[in-house]
Short mmCIF file of C-alpha atoms in Angstrom, two decimals:
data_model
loop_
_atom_site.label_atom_id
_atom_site.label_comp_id
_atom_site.label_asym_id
_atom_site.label_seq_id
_atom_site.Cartn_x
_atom_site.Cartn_y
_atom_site.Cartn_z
CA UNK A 1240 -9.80 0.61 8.56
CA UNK A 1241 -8.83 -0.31 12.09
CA UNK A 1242 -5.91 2.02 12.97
CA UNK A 1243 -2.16 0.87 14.08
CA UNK A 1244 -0.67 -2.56 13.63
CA UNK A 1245 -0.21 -2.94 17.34
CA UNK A 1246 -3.70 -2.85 18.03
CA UNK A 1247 -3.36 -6.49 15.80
CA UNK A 1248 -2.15 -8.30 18.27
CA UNK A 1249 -5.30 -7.04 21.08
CA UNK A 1250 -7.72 -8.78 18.25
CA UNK A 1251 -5.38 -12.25 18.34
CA UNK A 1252 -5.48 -12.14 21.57
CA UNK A 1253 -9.46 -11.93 22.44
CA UNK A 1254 -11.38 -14.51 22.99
CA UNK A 1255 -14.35 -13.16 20.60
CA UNK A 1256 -13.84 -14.79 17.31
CA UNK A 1257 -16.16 -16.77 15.02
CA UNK A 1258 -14.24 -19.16 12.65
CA UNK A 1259 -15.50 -21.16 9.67
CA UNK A 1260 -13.32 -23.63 7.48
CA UNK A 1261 -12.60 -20.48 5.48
CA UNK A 1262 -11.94 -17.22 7.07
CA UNK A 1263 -11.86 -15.92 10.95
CA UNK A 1264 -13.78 -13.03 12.42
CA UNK A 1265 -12.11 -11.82 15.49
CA UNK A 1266 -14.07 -9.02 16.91
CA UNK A 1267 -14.85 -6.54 19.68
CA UNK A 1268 -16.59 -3.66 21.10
CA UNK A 1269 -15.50 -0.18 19.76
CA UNK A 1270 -17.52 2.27 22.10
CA UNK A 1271 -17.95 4.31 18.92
CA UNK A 1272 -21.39 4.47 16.92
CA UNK A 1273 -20.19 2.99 13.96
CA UNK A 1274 -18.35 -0.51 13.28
CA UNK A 1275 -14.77 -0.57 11.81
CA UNK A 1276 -13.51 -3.25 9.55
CA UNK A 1277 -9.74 -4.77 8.70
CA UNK A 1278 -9.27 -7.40 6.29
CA UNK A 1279 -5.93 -9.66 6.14
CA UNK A 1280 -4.70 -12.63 3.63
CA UNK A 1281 -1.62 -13.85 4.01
CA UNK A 1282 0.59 -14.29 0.77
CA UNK A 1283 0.75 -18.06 1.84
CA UNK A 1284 -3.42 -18.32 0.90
CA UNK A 1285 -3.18 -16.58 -1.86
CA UNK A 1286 0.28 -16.74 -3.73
CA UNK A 1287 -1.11 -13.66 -6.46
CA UNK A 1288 -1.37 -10.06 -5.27
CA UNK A 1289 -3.92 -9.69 -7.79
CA UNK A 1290 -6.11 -12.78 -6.54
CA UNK A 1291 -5.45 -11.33 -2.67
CA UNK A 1292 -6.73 -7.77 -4.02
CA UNK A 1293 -9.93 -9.50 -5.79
CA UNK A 1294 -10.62 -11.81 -2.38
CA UNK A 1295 -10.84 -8.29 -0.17
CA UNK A 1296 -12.79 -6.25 -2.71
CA UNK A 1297 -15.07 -9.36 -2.72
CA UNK A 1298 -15.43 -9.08 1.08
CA UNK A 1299 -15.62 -5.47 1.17
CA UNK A 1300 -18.81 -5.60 -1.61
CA UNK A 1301 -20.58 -7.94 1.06
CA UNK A 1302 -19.98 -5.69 3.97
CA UNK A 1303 -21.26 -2.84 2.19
CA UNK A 1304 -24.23 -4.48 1.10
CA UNK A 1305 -24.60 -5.90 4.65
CA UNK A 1306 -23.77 -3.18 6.53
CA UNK A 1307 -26.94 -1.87 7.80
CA UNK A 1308 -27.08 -5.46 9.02
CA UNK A 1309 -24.46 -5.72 11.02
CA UNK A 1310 -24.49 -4.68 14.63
CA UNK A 1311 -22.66 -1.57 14.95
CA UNK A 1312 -19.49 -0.29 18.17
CA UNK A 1313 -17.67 -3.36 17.11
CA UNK A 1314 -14.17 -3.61 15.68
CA UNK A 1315 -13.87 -6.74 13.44
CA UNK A 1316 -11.17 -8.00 11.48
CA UNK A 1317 -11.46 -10.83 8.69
CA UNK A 1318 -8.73 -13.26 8.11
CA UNK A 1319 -8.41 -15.08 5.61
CA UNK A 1320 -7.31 -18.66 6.57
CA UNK A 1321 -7.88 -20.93 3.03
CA UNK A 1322 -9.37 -19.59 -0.45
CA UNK A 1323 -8.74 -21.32 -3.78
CA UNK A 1324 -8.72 -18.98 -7.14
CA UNK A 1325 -11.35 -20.69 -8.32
CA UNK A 1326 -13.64 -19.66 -5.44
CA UNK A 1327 -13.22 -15.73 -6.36
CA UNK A 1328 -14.76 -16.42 -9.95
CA UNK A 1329 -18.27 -14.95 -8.13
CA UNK A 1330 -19.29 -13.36 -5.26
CA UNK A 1331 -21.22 -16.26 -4.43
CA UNK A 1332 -18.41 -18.21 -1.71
CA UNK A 1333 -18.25 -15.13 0.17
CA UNK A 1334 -21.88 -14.36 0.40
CA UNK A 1335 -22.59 -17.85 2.03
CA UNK A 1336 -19.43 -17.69 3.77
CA UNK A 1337 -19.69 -14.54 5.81
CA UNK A 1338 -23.38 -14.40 6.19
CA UNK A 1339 -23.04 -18.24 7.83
CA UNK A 1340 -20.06 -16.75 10.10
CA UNK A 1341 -22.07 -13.57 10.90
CA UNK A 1342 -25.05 -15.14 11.95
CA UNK A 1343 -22.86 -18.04 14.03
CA UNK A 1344 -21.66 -15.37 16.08
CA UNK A 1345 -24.88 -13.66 16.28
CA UNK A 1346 -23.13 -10.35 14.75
CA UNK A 1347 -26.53 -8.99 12.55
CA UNK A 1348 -28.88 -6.84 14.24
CA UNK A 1349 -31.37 -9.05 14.32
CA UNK A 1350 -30.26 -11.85 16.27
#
């Protein structure tokens, strides 16, 4: 996880940031070797805790499947903008989701 709650408002206030209808990727480079994650959803998207908690493990299976995929020295952090309840029933939404975002912003290796 990305460190400090400060550091929250640096990533709002970049200019690198991918959006779909669905979620927002704000990122940018680390200088480490490795790519660090943070994933927020306000209680306004989601009104549950427990359909909140199901929407991030959802996100984090995809990024560790995807992982080796994903360019690596960047910080990124997900938010969550609109999800309905009925979109977490599979892993499905969030495959095409953040693999559409991800290759928008050209943030897998191989683009």
């Amino acid at each position: 996880m990305l460190p400090s709650k400060n550091r929250l408002t640096e990533f709002f206030r970049s200019q690198n940031f991918v959006s779909g209808s669905e979620l927002r990727i704000f990122f940018r480079n680390n200088g480490l070797e490795s790519s660090r994650f943070g994933i927020s959803i306000q209680s306004g998207v989601l009104k549950k805790a427990v359909a909140r908690n199901r929407c991030k493990r959802l996100i984090r299976e995809w990024l560790r499947i995807s992982l080796p995929h994903i360019k690596t020295g960047i910080d990124f952090w997900i938010l969550v903008a609109s999800v309905r309840e009925e979109d977490l029933s599979s892993s499905d939404f969030f495959n095409k989701t953040l693999s559409t975002i991800f290759k928008r912003g050209h943030l897998f290796v191989s683009d």
